[in-house]
């Protein structure tokens, strides 16, 4: 439970409202924040979004699988095995076309995409070098008479976000680790 002398956040008209302990409220029609539920839930949303990025969108292995799939799609497109309309259809239909493609360039990429596919960081012999599209949020917070980023108000969040973004910088030299036998 939040103590009465700690700051809290609450949703107000598309922004977050910050309640400083000494003020017990905000100007410009922002109601006082007295319920710690808002603080926990908004902080939870911000952290959950970044952790979802860590687990999926910019996860090292997932990024590698995305790239293998992109290479298969580019090869199939380049060789006339799929059309632009296929990209706007269902994922299942496109995947089936890729799997059934009778072309070595496409098959070479598709065969590498299995449940057992793994990647390793390899500066000497990467299959590709990628810069991940990292997703994070730093929502605007109403403070006094203006909206400022949450990171400007919360040093702990600012540090967490800064360290996370720094950990994902640069090009990732990715090499494919062969899937163990029987794990396709």
PDB file of C-alpha atoms in Angstrom:
ATOM      1  CA  UNK A   1       0.000   0.000   0.000  1.00  0.00           C
ATOM      2  CA  UNK A   2       1.259   3.474  -0.927  1.00  0.00           C
ATOM      3  CA  UNK A   3       2.137   5.819   1.895  1.00  0.00           C
ATOM      4  CA  UNK A   4       0.435   9.214   1.888  1.00  0.00           C
ATOM      5  CA  UNK A   5       3.746  11.048   1.492  1.00  0.00           C
ATOM      6  CA  UNK A   6       4.780   9.351  -1.775  1.00  0.00           C
ATOM      7  CA  UNK A   7       3.947  10.562  -5.292  1.00  0.00           C
ATOM      8  CA  UNK A   8       1.211   8.830  -7.283  1.00  0.00           C
ATOM      9  CA  UNK A   9       0.085   8.739 -10.900  1.00  0.00           C
ATOM     10  CA  UNK A  10      -3.434   8.691 -12.324  1.00  0.00           C
ATOM     11  CA  UNK A  11      -4.965   8.810 -15.791  1.00  0.00           C
ATOM     12  CA  UNK A  12      -6.465  12.214 -16.587  1.00  0.00           C
ATOM     13  CA  UNK A  13      -7.750  13.118 -20.053  1.00  0.00           C
ATOM     14  CA  UNK A  14      -5.198  11.184 -22.074  1.00  0.00           C
ATOM     15  CA  UNK A  15      -2.310  12.104 -19.800  1.00  0.00           C
ATOM     16  CA  UNK A  16      -1.048  10.853 -16.504  1.00  0.00           C
ATOM     17  CA  UNK A  17      -1.519  13.138 -13.534  1.00  0.00           C
ATOM     18  CA  UNK A  18       1.160  13.358 -10.878  1.00  0.00           C
ATOM     19  CA  UNK A  19       0.195  14.113  -7.311  1.00  0.00           C
ATOM     20  CA  UNK A  20       3.067  15.498  -5.327  1.00  0.00           C
ATOM     21  CA  UNK A  21       2.804  14.698  -1.612  1.00  0.00           C
ATOM     22  CA  UNK A  22       2.994  18.312  -0.479  1.00  0.00           C
ATOM     23  CA  UNK A  23       0.331  19.501  -2.934  1.00  0.00           C
ATOM     24  CA  UNK A  24      -2.322  16.802  -2.481  1.00  0.00           C
ATOM     25  CA  UNK A  25      -3.735  17.701  -5.882  1.00  0.00           C
ATOM     26  CA  UNK A  26      -3.216  19.325  -9.243  1.00  0.00           C
ATOM     27  CA  UNK A  27      -4.428  22.477 -10.899  1.00  0.00           C
ATOM     28  CA  UNK A  28      -6.313  22.494 -14.201  1.00  0.00           C
ATOM     29  CA  UNK A  29      -9.144  20.220 -13.132  1.00  0.00           C
ATOM     30  CA  UNK A  30      -6.926  17.327 -12.131  1.00  0.00           C
ATOM     31  CA  UNK A  31      -8.412  15.685  -9.095  1.00  0.00           C
ATOM     32  CA  UNK A  32      -6.203  14.691  -6.165  1.00  0.00           C
ATOM     33  CA  UNK A  33      -4.760  11.201  -6.393  1.00  0.00           C
ATOM     34  CA  UNK A  34      -5.353   9.314  -3.188  1.00  0.00           C
ATOM     35  CA  UNK A  35      -5.766   5.762  -4.437  1.00  0.00           C
ATOM     36  CA  UNK A  36      -2.537   3.806  -4.802  1.00  0.00           C
ATOM     37  CA  UNK A  37      -4.277   1.569  -7.363  1.00  0.00           C
ATOM     38  CA  UNK A  38      -3.584   4.207 -10.049  1.00  0.00           C
ATOM     39  CA  UNK A  39       0.077   4.374  -9.211  1.00  0.00           C
ATOM     40  CA  UNK A  40       0.539   0.618  -9.303  1.00  0.00           C
ATOM     41  CA  UNK A  41      -1.546   0.051 -12.432  1.00  0.00           C
ATOM     42  CA  UNK A  42       0.104   2.788 -14.535  1.00  0.00           C
ATOM     43  CA  UNK A  43       3.584   1.819 -13.442  1.00  0.00           C
ATOM     44  CA  UNK A  44       2.584  -1.752 -14.227  1.00  0.00           C
ATOM     45  CA  UNK A  45       1.456  -0.829 -17.748  1.00  0.00           C
ATOM     46  CA  UNK A  46       4.699   0.989 -18.503  1.00  0.00           C
ATOM     47  CA  UNK A  47       6.871  -1.856 -17.199  1.00  0.00           C
ATOM     48  CA  UNK A  48       4.676  -4.526 -18.828  1.00  0.00           C
ATOM     49  CA  UNK A  49       5.026  -2.854 -22.225  1.00  0.00           C
ATOM     50  CA  UNK A  50       8.814  -2.774 -21.978  1.00  0.00           C
ATOM     51  CA  UNK A  51       8.933  -6.355 -20.694  1.00  0.00           C
ATOM     52  CA  UNK A  52       6.722  -7.447 -23.622  1.00  0.00           C
ATOM     53  CA  UNK A  53       9.289  -5.871 -25.925  1.00  0.00           C
ATOM     54  CA  UNK A  54      12.073  -7.741 -24.120  1.00  0.00           C
ATOM     55  CA  UNK A  55      10.198 -11.057 -24.340  1.00  0.00           C
ATOM     56  CA  UNK A  56       8.998 -10.804 -27.919  1.00  0.00           C
ATOM     57  CA  UNK A  57       9.490  -7.844 -30.228  1.00  0.00           C
ATOM     58  CA  UNK A  58      13.197  -7.323 -29.547  1.00  0.00           C
ATOM     59  CA  UNK A  59      14.013 -10.746 -28.100  1.00  0.00           C
ATOM     60  CA  UNK A  60      17.253 -11.978 -29.684  1.00  0.00           C
ATOM     61  CA  UNK A  61      15.794 -15.299 -30.853  1.00  0.00           C
ATOM     62  CA  UNK A  62      12.525 -13.803 -32.044  1.00  0.00           C
ATOM     63  CA  UNK A  63      14.352 -11.126 -34.030  1.00  0.00           C
ATOM     64  CA  UNK A  64      16.363 -13.886 -35.696  1.00  0.00           C
ATOM     65  CA  UNK A  65      13.205 -15.790 -36.620  1.00  0.00           C
ATOM     66  CA  UNK A  66      11.625 -12.608 -37.997  1.00  0.00           C
ATOM     67  CA  UNK A  67      14.703 -12.080 -40.157  1.00  0.00           C
ATOM     68  CA  UNK A  68      14.723 -15.666 -41.462  1.00  0.00           C
ATOM     69  CA  UNK A  69      11.070 -15.258 -42.393  1.00  0.00           C
ATOM     70  CA  UNK A  70      11.776 -11.923 -44.067  1.00  0.00           C
ATOM     71  CA  UNK A  71      14.591 -13.495 -46.091  1.00  0.00           C
ATOM     72  CA  UNK A  72      12.276 -16.311 -47.229  1.00  0.00           C
ATOM     73  CA  UNK A  73       9.592 -13.793 -48.230  1.00  0.00           C
ATOM     74  CA  UNK A  74      12.100 -11.600 -50.094  1.00  0.00           C
ATOM     75  CA  UNK A  75      13.501 -14.614 -51.964  1.00  0.00           C
ATOM     76  CA  UNK A  76      10.021 -15.850 -52.910  1.00  0.00           C
ATOM     77  CA  UNK A  77       9.042 -12.388 -54.083  1.00  0.00           C
ATOM     78  CA  UNK A  78      12.294 -11.946 -56.028  1.00  0.00           C
ATOM     79  CA  UNK A  79      11.726 -15.286 -57.839  1.00  0.00           C
ATOM     80  CA  UNK A  80       8.070 -14.580 -58.601  1.00  0.00           C
ATOM     81  CA  UNK A  81       6.743 -17.286 -56.279  1.00  0.00           C
ATOM     82  CA  UNK A  82       4.558 -14.865 -54.343  1.00  0.00           C
ATOM     83  CA  UNK A  83       2.897 -11.599 -55.292  1.00  0.00           C
ATOM     84  CA  UNK A  84       2.283  -8.445 -53.320  1.00  0.00           C
ATOM     85  CA  UNK A  85      -1.327  -9.588 -52.793  1.00  0.00           C
ATOM     86  CA  UNK A  86       0.015 -12.616 -50.865  1.00  0.00           C
ATOM     87  CA  UNK A  87       1.524 -10.250 -48.310  1.00  0.00           C
ATOM     88  CA  UNK A  88      -1.945  -8.877 -47.534  1.00  0.00           C
ATOM     89  CA  UNK A  89      -3.650 -12.266 -47.258  1.00  0.00           C
ATOM     90  CA  UNK A  90      -3.549 -14.607 -44.287  1.00  0.00           C
ATOM     91  CA  UNK A  91      -0.320 -15.615 -42.590  1.00  0.00           C
ATOM     92  CA  UNK A  92      -1.257 -19.287 -42.975  1.00  0.00           C
ATOM     93  CA  UNK A  93      -1.732 -18.983 -46.748  1.00  0.00           C
ATOM     94  CA  UNK A  94       1.568 -17.137 -47.178  1.00  0.00           C
ATOM     95  CA  UNK A  95       3.446 -19.610 -44.980  1.00  0.00           C
ATOM     96  CA  UNK A  96       1.999 -22.526 -46.960  1.00  0.00           C
ATOM     97  CA  UNK A  97       3.199 -20.938 -50.219  1.00  0.00           C
ATOM     98  CA  UNK A  98       6.660 -20.445 -48.759  1.00  0.00           C
ATOM     99  CA  UNK A  99       6.829 -24.043 -47.521  1.00  0.00           C
ATOM    100  CA  UNK A 100       5.683 -25.394 -50.885  1.00  0.00           C
ATOM    101  CA  UNK A 101       7.986 -23.168 -52.944  1.00  0.00           C
ATOM    102  CA  UNK A 102      10.036 -25.264 -55.317  1.00  0.00           C
ATOM    103  CA  UNK A 103      13.086 -23.060 -55.303  1.00  0.00           C
ATOM    104  CA  UNK A 104      16.348 -23.664 -53.480  1.00  0.00           C
ATOM    105  CA  UNK A 105      16.791 -20.049 -52.405  1.00  0.00           C
ATOM    106  CA  UNK A 106      13.383 -19.965 -50.692  1.00  0.00           C
ATOM    107  CA  UNK A 107      13.600 -23.507 -49.305  1.00  0.00           C
ATOM    108  CA  UNK A 108      17.022 -22.779 -47.808  1.00  0.00           C
ATOM    109  CA  UNK A 109      15.473 -20.036 -45.608  1.00  0.00           C
ATOM    110  CA  UNK A 110      12.222 -21.842 -44.803  1.00  0.00           C
ATOM    111  CA  UNK A 111      14.010 -25.044 -43.642  1.00  0.00           C
ATOM    112  CA  UNK A 112      15.834 -23.004 -41.019  1.00  0.00           C
ATOM    113  CA  UNK A 113      12.594 -21.867 -39.353  1.00  0.00           C
ATOM    114  CA  UNK A 114      11.719 -24.548 -36.804  1.00  0.00           C
ATOM    115  CA  UNK A 115      10.676 -24.673 -33.145  1.00  0.00           C
ATOM    116  CA  UNK A 116      14.270 -25.660 -32.371  1.00  0.00           C
ATOM    117  CA  UNK A 117      15.918 -22.796 -34.258  1.00  0.00           C
ATOM    118  CA  UNK A 118      18.369 -20.912 -32.060  1.00  0.00           C
ATOM    119  CA  UNK A 119      20.768 -18.030 -32.596  1.00  0.00           C
ATOM    120  CA  UNK A 120      24.041 -16.982 -31.060  1.00  0.00           C
ATOM    121  CA  UNK A 121      25.932 -13.706 -30.931  1.00  0.00           C
ATOM    122  CA  UNK A 122      28.830 -14.181 -33.368  1.00  0.00           C
ATOM    123  CA  UNK A 123      31.046 -11.265 -34.371  1.00  0.00           C
ATOM    124  CA  UNK A 124      33.263 -13.420 -36.628  1.00  0.00           C
ATOM    125  CA  UNK A 125      30.710 -15.274 -38.781  1.00  0.00           C
ATOM    126  CA  UNK A 126      27.235 -13.788 -38.517  1.00  0.00           C
ATOM    127  CA  UNK A 127      24.467 -14.911 -40.843  1.00  0.00           C
ATOM    128  CA  UNK A 128      23.187 -11.338 -40.640  1.00  0.00           C
ATOM    129  CA  UNK A 129      23.626  -8.180 -38.605  1.00  0.00           C
ATOM    130  CA  UNK A 130      20.427  -6.610 -37.378  1.00  0.00           C
ATOM    131  CA  UNK A 131      19.303  -3.567 -35.492  1.00  0.00           C
ATOM    132  CA  UNK A 132      16.205  -4.500 -33.526  1.00  0.00           C
ATOM    133  CA  UNK A 133      13.235  -2.167 -33.471  1.00  0.00           C
ATOM    134  CA  UNK A 134      13.025  -1.572 -29.745  1.00  0.00           C
ATOM    135  CA  UNK A 135       9.710  -0.482 -28.286  1.00  0.00           C
ATOM    136  CA  UNK A 136       9.296   1.412 -25.046  1.00  0.00           C
ATOM    137  CA  UNK A 137       7.002   4.076 -23.724  1.00  0.00           C
ATOM    138  CA  UNK A 138       7.586   7.216 -21.726  1.00  0.00           C
ATOM    139  CA  UNK A 139       4.079   8.625 -21.355  1.00  0.00           C
ATOM    140  CA  UNK A 140       3.366  12.301 -20.763  1.00  0.00           C
ATOM    141  CA  UNK A 141       2.503  13.171 -17.180  1.00  0.00           C
ATOM    142  CA  UNK A 142       0.577  16.265 -16.108  1.00  0.00           C
ATOM    143  CA  UNK A 143       2.681  18.168 -13.606  1.00  0.00           C
ATOM    144  CA  UNK A 144       1.626  21.605 -12.428  1.00  0.00           C
ATOM    145  CA  UNK A 145       0.790  23.459 -15.645  1.00  0.00           C
ATOM    146  CA  UNK A 146       2.354  21.191 -18.277  1.00  0.00           C
ATOM    147  CA  UNK A 147       2.837  17.651 -19.488  1.00  0.00           C
ATOM    148  CA  UNK A 148       6.303  16.163 -19.153  1.00  0.00           C
ATOM    149  CA  UNK A 149       7.660  12.645 -19.768  1.00  0.00           C
ATOM    150  CA  UNK A 150       7.287  10.188 -16.895  1.00  0.00           C
ATOM    151  CA  UNK A 151      11.067   9.703 -16.955  1.00  0.00           C
ATOM    152  CA  UNK A 152      11.511  13.377 -16.006  1.00  0.00           C
ATOM    153  CA  UNK A 153       9.436  12.795 -12.871  1.00  0.00           C
ATOM    154  CA  UNK A 154      10.517   9.308 -11.861  1.00  0.00           C
ATOM    155  CA  UNK A 155      14.298   8.755 -11.692  1.00  0.00           C
ATOM    156  CA  UNK A 156      13.840   5.013 -11.121  1.00  0.00           C
ATOM    157  CA  UNK A 157      11.792   4.642 -14.273  1.00  0.00           C
ATOM    158  CA  UNK A 158      14.201   6.894 -16.184  1.00  0.00           C
ATOM    159  CA  UNK A 159      17.128   4.663 -15.196  1.00  0.00           C
ATOM    160  CA  UNK A 160      15.195   1.444 -16.004  1.00  0.00           C
ATOM    161  CA  UNK A 161      14.183   2.731 -19.451  1.00  0.00           C
ATOM    162  CA  UNK A 162      17.623   4.196 -20.259  1.00  0.00           C
ATOM    163  CA  UNK A 163      19.394   0.950 -19.304  1.00  0.00           C
ATOM    164  CA  UNK A 164      16.904  -1.124 -21.287  1.00  0.00           C
ATOM    165  CA  UNK A 165      17.292   0.976 -24.431  1.00  0.00           C
ATOM    166  CA  UNK A 166      21.099   0.947 -24.093  1.00  0.00           C
ATOM    167  CA  UNK A 167      21.073  -2.859 -23.832  1.00  0.00           C
ATOM    168  CA  UNK A 168      19.433  -3.099 -27.265  1.00  0.00           C
ATOM    169  CA  UNK A 169      21.608  -0.605 -29.187  1.00  0.00           C
ATOM    170  CA  UNK A 170      23.727  -1.348 -32.222  1.00  0.00           C
ATOM    171  CA  UNK A 171      23.816  -4.084 -34.800  1.00  0.00           C
ATOM    172  CA  UNK A 172      23.435  -7.626 -33.531  1.00  0.00           C
ATOM    173  CA  UNK A 173      25.762 -10.124 -35.255  1.00  0.00           C
ATOM    174  CA  UNK A 174      23.506 -13.197 -35.386  1.00  0.00           C
ATOM    175  CA  UNK A 175      24.575 -16.687 -36.301  1.00  0.00           C
ATOM    176  CA  UNK A 176      22.276 -19.654 -36.623  1.00  0.00           C
ATOM    177  CA  UNK A 177      22.738 -22.591 -34.267  1.00  0.00           C
ATOM    178  CA  UNK A 178      21.550 -25.801 -35.906  1.00  0.00           C
ATOM    179  CA  UNK A 179      18.374 -27.173 -34.316  1.00  0.00           C
ATOM    180  CA  UNK A 180      18.971 -30.382 -32.356  1.00  0.00           C
ATOM    181  CA  UNK A 181      17.892 -33.511 -34.221  1.00  0.00           C
ATOM    182  CA  UNK A 182      14.231 -34.307 -33.772  1.00  0.00           C
ATOM    183  CA  UNK A 183      13.276 -30.731 -32.796  1.00  0.00           C
ATOM    184  CA  UNK A 184      11.723 -29.533 -36.046  1.00  0.00           C
TER     185      UNK A 184
END
